[in-house]
Tab-separated table of C-alpha atoms in Angstrom:
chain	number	residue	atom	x	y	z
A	8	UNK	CA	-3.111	10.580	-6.022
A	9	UNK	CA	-0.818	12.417	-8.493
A	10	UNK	CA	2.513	10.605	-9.593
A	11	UNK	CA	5.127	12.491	-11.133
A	12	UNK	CA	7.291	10.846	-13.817
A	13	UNK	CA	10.681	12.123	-15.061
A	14	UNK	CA	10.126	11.742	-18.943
A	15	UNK	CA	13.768	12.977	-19.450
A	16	UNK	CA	15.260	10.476	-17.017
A	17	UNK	CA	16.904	7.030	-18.224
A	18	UNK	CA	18.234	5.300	-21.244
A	19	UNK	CA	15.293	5.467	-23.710
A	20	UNK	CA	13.472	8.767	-22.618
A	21	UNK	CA	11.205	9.820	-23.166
A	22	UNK	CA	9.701	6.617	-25.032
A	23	UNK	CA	9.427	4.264	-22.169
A	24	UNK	CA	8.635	7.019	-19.724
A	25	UNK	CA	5.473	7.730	-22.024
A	26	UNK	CA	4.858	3.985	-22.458
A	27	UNK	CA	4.876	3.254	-18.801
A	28	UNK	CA	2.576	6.144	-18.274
A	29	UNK	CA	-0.075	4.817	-20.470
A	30	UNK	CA	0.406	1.063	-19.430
A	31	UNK	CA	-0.443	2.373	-15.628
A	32	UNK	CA	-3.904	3.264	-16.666
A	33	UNK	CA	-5.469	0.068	-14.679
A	34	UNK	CA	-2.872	0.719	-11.776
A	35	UNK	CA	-5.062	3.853	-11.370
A	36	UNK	CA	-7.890	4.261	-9.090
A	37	UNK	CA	-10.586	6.618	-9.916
A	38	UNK	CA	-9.278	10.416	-10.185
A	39	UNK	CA	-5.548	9.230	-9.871
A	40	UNK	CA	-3.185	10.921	-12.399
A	41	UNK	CA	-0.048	10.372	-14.061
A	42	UNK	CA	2.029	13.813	-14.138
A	43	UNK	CA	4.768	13.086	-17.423
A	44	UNK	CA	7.473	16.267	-16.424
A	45	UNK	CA	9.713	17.414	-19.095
A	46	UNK	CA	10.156	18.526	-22.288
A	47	UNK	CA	6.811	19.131	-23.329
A	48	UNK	CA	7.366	19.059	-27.302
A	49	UNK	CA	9.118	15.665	-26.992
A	50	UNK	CA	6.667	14.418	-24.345
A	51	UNK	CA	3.468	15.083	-26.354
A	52	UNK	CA	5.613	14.091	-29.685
A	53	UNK	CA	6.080	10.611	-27.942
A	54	UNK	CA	2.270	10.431	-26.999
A	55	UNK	CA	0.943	10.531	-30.532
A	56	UNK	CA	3.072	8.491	-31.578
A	57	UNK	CA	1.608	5.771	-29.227
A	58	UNK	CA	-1.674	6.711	-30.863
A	59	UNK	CA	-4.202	6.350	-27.618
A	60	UNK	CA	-6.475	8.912	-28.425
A	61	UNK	CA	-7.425	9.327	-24.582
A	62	UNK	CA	-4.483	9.493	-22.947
A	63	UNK	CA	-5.374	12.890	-21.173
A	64	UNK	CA	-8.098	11.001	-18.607
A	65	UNK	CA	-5.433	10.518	-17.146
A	66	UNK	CA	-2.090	11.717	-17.819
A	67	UNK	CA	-0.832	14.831	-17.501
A	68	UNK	CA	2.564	17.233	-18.927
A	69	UNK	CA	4.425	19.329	-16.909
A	70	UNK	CA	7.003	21.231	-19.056
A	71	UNK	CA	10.383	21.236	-17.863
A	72	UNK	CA	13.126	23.155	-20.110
A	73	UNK	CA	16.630	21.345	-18.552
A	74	UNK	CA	17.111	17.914	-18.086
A	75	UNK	CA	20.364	15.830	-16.387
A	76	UNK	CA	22.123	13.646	-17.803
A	77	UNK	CA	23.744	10.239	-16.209
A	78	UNK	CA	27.338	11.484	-16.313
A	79	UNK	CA	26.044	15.025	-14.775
A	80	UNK	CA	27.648	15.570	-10.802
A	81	UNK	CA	24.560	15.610	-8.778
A	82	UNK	CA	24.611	18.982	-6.677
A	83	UNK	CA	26.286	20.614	-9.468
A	84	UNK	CA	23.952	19.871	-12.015
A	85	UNK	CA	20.842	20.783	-9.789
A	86	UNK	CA	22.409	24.308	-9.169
A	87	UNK	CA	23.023	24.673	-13.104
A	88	UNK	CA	19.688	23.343	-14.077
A	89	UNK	CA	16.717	24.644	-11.803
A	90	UNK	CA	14.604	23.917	-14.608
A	91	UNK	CA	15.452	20.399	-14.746
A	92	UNK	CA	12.831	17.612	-14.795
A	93	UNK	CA	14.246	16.494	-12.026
A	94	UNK	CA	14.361	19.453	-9.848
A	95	UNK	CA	10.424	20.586	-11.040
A	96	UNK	CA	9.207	17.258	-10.252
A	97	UNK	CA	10.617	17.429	-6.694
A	98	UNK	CA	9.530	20.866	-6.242
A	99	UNK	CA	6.134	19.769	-7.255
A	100	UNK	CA	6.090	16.845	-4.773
A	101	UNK	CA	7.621	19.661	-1.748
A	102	UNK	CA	4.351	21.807	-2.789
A	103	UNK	CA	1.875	19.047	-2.909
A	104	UNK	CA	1.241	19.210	-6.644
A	105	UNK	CA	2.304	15.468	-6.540
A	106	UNK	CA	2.193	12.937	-3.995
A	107	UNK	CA	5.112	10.629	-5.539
A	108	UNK	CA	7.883	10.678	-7.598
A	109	UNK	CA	9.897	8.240	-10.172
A	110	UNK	CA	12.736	8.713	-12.174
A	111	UNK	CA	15.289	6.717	-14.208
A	112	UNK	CA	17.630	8.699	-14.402
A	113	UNK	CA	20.856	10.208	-12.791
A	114	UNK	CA	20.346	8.373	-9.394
A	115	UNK	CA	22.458	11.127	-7.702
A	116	UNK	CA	20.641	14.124	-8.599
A	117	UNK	CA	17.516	12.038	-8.021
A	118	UNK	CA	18.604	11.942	-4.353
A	119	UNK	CA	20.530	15.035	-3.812
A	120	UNK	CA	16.907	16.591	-5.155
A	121	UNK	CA	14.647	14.900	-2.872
A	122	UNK	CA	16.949	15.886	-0.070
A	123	UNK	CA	17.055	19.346	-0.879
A	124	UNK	CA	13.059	19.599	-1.601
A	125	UNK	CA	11.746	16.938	0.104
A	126	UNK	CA	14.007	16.643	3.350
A	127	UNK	CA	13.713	14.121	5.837
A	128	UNK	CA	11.266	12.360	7.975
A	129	UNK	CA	11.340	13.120	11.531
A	130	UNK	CA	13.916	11.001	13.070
A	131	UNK	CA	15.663	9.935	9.975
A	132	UNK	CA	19.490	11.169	10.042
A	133	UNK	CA	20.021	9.650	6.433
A	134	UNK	CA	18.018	8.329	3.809
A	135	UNK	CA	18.824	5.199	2.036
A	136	UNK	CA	18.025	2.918	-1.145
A	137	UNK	CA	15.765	-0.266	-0.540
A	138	UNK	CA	16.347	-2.633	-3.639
A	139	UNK	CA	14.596	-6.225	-3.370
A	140	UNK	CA	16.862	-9.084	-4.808
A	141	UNK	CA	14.391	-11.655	-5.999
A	142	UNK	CA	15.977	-14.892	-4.943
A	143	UNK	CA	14.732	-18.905	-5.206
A	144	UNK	CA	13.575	-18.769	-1.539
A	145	UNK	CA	12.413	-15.171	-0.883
A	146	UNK	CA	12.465	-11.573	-1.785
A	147	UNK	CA	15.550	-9.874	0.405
A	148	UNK	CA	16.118	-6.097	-0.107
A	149	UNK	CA	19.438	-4.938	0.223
A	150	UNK	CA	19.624	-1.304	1.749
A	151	UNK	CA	21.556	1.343	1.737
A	152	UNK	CA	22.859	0.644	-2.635
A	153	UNK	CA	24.048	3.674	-3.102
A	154	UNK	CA	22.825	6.869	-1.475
A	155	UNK	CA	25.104	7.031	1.530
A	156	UNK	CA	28.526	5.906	1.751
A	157	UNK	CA	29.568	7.783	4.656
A	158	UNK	CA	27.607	5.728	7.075
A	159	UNK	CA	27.574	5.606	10.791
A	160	UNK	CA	26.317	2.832	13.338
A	161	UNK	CA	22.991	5.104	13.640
A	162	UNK	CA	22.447	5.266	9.976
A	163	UNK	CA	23.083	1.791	9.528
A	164	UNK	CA	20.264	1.116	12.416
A	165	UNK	CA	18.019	2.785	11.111
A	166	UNK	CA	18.309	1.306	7.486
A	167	UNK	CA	17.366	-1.912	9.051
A	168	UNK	CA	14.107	-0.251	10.560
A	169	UNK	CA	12.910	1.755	7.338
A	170	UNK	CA	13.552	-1.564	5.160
A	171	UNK	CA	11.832	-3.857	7.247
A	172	UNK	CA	8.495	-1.851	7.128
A	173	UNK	CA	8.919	-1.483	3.743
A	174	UNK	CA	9.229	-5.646	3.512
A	175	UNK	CA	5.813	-5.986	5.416
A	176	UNK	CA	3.913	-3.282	3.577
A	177	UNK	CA	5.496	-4.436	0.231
A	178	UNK	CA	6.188	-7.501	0.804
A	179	UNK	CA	3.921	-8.704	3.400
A	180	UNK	CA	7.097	-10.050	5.185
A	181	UNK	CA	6.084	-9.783	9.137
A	182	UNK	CA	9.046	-9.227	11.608
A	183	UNK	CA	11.686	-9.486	8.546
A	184	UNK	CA	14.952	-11.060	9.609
A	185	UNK	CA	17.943	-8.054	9.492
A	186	UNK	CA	21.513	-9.384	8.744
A	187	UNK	CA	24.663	-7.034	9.187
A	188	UNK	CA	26.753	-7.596	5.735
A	189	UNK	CA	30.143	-8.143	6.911
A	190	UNK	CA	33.156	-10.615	6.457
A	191	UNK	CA	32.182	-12.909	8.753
A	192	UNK	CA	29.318	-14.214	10.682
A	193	UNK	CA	31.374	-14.197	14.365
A	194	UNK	CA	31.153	-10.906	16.695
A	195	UNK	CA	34.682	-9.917	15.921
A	196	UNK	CA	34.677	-10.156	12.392
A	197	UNK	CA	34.156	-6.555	10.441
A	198	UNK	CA	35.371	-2.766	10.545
A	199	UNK	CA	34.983	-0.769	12.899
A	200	UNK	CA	31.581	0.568	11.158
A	201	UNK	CA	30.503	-2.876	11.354
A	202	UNK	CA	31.327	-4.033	14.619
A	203	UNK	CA	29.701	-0.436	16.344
A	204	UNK	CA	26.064	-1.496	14.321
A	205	UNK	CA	26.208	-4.709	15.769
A	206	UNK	CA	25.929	-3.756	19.016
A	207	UNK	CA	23.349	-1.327	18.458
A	208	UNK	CA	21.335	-3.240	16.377
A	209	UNK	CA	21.703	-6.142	18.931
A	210	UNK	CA	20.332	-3.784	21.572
A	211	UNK	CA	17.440	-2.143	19.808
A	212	UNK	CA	13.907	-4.115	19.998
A	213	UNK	CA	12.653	-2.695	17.499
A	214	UNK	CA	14.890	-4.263	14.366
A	215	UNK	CA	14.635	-8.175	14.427
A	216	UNK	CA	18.162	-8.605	14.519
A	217	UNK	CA	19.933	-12.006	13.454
A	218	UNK	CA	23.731	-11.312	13.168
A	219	UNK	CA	26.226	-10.621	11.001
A	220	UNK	CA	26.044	-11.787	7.084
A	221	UNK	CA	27.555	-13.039	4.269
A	222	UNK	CA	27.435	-12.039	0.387
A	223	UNK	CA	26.387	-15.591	0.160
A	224	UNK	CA	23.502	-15.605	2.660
A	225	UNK	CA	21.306	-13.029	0.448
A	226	UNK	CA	20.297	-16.217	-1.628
A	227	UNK	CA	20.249	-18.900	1.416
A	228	UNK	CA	16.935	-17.920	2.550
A	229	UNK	CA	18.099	-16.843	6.386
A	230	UNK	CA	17.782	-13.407	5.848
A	231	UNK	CA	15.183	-10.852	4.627
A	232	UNK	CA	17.027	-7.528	4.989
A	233	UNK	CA	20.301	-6.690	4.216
A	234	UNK	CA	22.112	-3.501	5.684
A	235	UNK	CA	25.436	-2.006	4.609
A	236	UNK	CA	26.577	1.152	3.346
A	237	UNK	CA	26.121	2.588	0.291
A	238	UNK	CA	29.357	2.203	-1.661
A	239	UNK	CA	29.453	-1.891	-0.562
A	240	UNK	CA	25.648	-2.096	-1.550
A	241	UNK	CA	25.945	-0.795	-4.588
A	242	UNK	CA	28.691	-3.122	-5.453
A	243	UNK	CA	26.732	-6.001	-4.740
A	244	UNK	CA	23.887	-4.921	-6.517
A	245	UNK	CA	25.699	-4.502	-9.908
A	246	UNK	CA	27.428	-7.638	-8.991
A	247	UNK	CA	24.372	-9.969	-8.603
A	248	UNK	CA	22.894	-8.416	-11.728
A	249	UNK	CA	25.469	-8.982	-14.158
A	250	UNK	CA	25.510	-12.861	-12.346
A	251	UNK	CA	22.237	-13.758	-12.720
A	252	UNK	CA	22.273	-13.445	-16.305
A	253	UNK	CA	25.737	-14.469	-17.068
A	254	UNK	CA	24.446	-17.600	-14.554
A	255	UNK	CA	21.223	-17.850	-16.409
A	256	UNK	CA	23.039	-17.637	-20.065
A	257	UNK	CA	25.753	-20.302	-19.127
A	258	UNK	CA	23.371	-22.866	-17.527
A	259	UNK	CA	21.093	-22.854	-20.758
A	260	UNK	CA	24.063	-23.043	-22.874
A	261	UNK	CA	25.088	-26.431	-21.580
A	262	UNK	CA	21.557	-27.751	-21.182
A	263	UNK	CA	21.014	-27.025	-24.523
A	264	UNK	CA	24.275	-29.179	-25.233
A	265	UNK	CA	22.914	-32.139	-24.107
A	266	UNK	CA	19.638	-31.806	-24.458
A	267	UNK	CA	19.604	-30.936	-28.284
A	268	UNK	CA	15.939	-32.344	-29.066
A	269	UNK	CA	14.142	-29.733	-26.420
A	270	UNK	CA	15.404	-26.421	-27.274
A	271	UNK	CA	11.950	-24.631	-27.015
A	272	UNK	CA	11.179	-26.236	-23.923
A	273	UNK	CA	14.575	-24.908	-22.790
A	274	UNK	CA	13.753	-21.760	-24.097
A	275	UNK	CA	10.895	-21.290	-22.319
A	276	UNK	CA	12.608	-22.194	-19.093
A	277	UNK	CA	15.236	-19.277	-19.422
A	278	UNK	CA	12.423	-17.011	-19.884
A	279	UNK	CA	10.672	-17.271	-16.951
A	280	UNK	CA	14.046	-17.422	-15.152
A	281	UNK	CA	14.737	-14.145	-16.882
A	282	UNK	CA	11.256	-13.059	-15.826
A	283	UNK	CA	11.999	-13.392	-11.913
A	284	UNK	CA	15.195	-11.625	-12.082
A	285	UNK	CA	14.080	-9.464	-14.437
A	286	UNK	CA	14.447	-5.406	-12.676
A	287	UNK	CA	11.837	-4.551	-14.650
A	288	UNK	CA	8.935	-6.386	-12.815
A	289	UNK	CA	10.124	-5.031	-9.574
A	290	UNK	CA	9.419	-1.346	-10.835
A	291	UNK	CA	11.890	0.402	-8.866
A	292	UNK	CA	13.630	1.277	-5.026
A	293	UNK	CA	12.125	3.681	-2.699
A	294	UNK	CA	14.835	6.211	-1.522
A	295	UNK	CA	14.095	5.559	2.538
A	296	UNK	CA	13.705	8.106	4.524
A	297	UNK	CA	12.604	10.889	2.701
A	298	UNK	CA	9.709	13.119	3.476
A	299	UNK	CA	7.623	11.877	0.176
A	300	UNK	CA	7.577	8.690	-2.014
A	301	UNK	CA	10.497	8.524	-4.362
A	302	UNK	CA	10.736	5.633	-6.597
A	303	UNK	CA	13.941	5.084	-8.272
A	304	UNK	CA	14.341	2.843	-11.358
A	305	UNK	CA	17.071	1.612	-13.273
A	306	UNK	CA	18.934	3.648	-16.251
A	307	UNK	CA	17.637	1.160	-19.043
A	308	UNK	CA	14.124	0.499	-17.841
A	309	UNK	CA	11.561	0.133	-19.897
A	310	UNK	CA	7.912	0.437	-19.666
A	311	UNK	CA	7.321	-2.278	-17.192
A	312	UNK	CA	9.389	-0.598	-15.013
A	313	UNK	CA	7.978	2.663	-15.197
A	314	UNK	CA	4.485	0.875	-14.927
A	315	UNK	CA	5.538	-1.087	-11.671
A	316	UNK	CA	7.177	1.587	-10.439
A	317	UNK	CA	3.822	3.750	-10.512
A	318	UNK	CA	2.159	0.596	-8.338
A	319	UNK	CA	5.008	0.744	-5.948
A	320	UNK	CA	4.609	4.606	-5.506
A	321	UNK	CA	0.568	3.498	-5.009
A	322	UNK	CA	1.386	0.661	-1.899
A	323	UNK	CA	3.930	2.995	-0.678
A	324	UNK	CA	1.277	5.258	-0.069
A	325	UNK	CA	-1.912	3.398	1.145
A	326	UNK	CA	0.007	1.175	3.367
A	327	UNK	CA	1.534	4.477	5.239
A	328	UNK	CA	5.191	3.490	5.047
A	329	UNK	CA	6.474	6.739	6.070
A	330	UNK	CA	4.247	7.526	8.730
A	331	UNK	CA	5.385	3.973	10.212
A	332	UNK	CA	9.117	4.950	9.670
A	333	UNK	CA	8.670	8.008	11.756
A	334	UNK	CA	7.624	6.347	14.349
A	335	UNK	CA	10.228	3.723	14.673
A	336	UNK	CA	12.885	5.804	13.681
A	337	UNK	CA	12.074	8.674	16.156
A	338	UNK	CA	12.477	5.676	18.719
A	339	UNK	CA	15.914	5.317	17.954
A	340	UNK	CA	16.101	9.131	18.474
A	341	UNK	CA	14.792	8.871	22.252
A	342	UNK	CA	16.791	5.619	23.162
């Protein structure tokens, strides 16, 4: 398997791009490579300055001239840049030069450019983003967060489908529970967007339906997959980042108040806490739906991430995700 990496995407390219690459060396089964695609002067600059003498068993560079930056409009920047690392990397996934791709950088272009090379599975009318929340019962993943905020009941459906496979294969979460985010728990609460996706996804067998959803129930431990439209998922992704460290930064603060005599112990606790909500051990979120593996990290990852993210890419692939999503979602297609 050959995994492209966008060593001009995200905050601190292409240092932790390089990094991660390295650090995925015992992700790697035997004749697996690690495809580094961008500027090749500042790629190989980066690799000796991580001094691993070896680093071409298994690594690989793939010059790219262009690269995109965060503030960049997708589609226009994709036009502008052909040479992009973004828009090679894809290409080279389309032609079968690489068999995933990952990327932490402008989310947009990273999606507009797997549409346009990739396309979609059979079946699938829209793509989304799976992210998993790590919460104190169970992982939930929260999908679409961002790739599709003109949704319609259909869409919505099938989000539910392509993230609960994902769940089991991932995850190993059998027959995942699928909320509807809305207002409300009752029927009649919801837009109309809402209220339309209710009734589909109350008649389709093949999404284990249980109702409508709350913010709030993400964290209760009722629910293992989330589905709402892009704009609203996105929102609440942001949201429950910036909460779980303010949460986790307040709650030390006053136990450290009155607890004055055990500050390492305390210490300690608020880094594992850290640790589980910590984006970086997750690696990244699979863009759903897509005819290929794309992995998509956040815009300050660092090496962990880029690492995880290659193992993600790796389960996606062995445990057949997409060929499981065509199947269900060409269902939908027929009913």
């Amino acid at each position: 398997m050959r995994i492209g990496i966008d060593a001009m995407g995200g905050d601190h390219a292409p240092v932790e791009e390089v990094r991660g690459a390295l650090a995925a060396r015992e992700l790697l089964a035997p004749g697996d490579r690690v495809v580094l695609v961008g500027q090749e002067d500042a790629i190989r600059a980066q690799l000796k300055t991580e001094g691993v003498a070896d680093w071409d068993q298994w690594v690989d560079v793939r010059h790219a001239s262009q690269f995109i930056t965060m503030n960049e409009h997708p589609v226009t920047s994709l036009r502008a840049k052909p040479d992009s690392s973004l828009a090679v990397m894809t290409k080279m996934h389309r032609d079968g030069e690489l068999q995933a791709c990952i990327s932490a950088g402008n989310t947009g272009a990273f999606v507009a450019a797997a549409q346009m090379n990739l396309r979609r599975l059979p079946g699938v009318h829209r793509p989304g983003i799976a992210v998993i929340v790590p919460t104190s019962h169970n992982p939930v993943a929260v999908c679409d967060v961002g790739a599709n905020i003109q949704c319609r009941p259909l869409h919505l459906l099938q989000y539910g489908i392509m993230a609960s496979i994902y769940m089991d294969a991932i995850c190993s979460v059998k027959n995942a529970r699928v909320g509807l985010l809305s207002v409300g728990e009752e029927d009649a609460k919801g837009n109309e967007l809402v209220k339309a996706t209710r009734q589909l996804m109350k008649a389709d067998r093949g999404v284990n339906f249980i109702g409508n959803v709350e913010g709030r129930d993400v964290f209760r431990g009722t629910v293992d997959v989330v589905v709402c439209e892009g704009f609203v998922g996105n929102v609440v992704l942001k949201l429950i980042e910036g909460m779980a460290a303010g949460v986790i930064k307040s709650v030390l603060k006053e136990i450290a108040m009155v607890m004055p005599d055990h500050l390492d112990k305390i210490k300690a606790a608020g880094a594992g806490l850290a640790k589980k909500f910590d984006f970086n051990e997750y690696g990244g979120a699979p863009l759903l739906g897509v005819a290929g593996i794309c992995i998509i990290c956040h815009g300050a990852s660092d090496f962990r991430a880029i690492k995880n993210a290659v193992r993600v890419a790796g389960d996606f692939s062995r445990r057949q995700v997409n060929e499981q999503i065509t199947e269900l979602c060409k269902s939908t297609e027929e009913a």
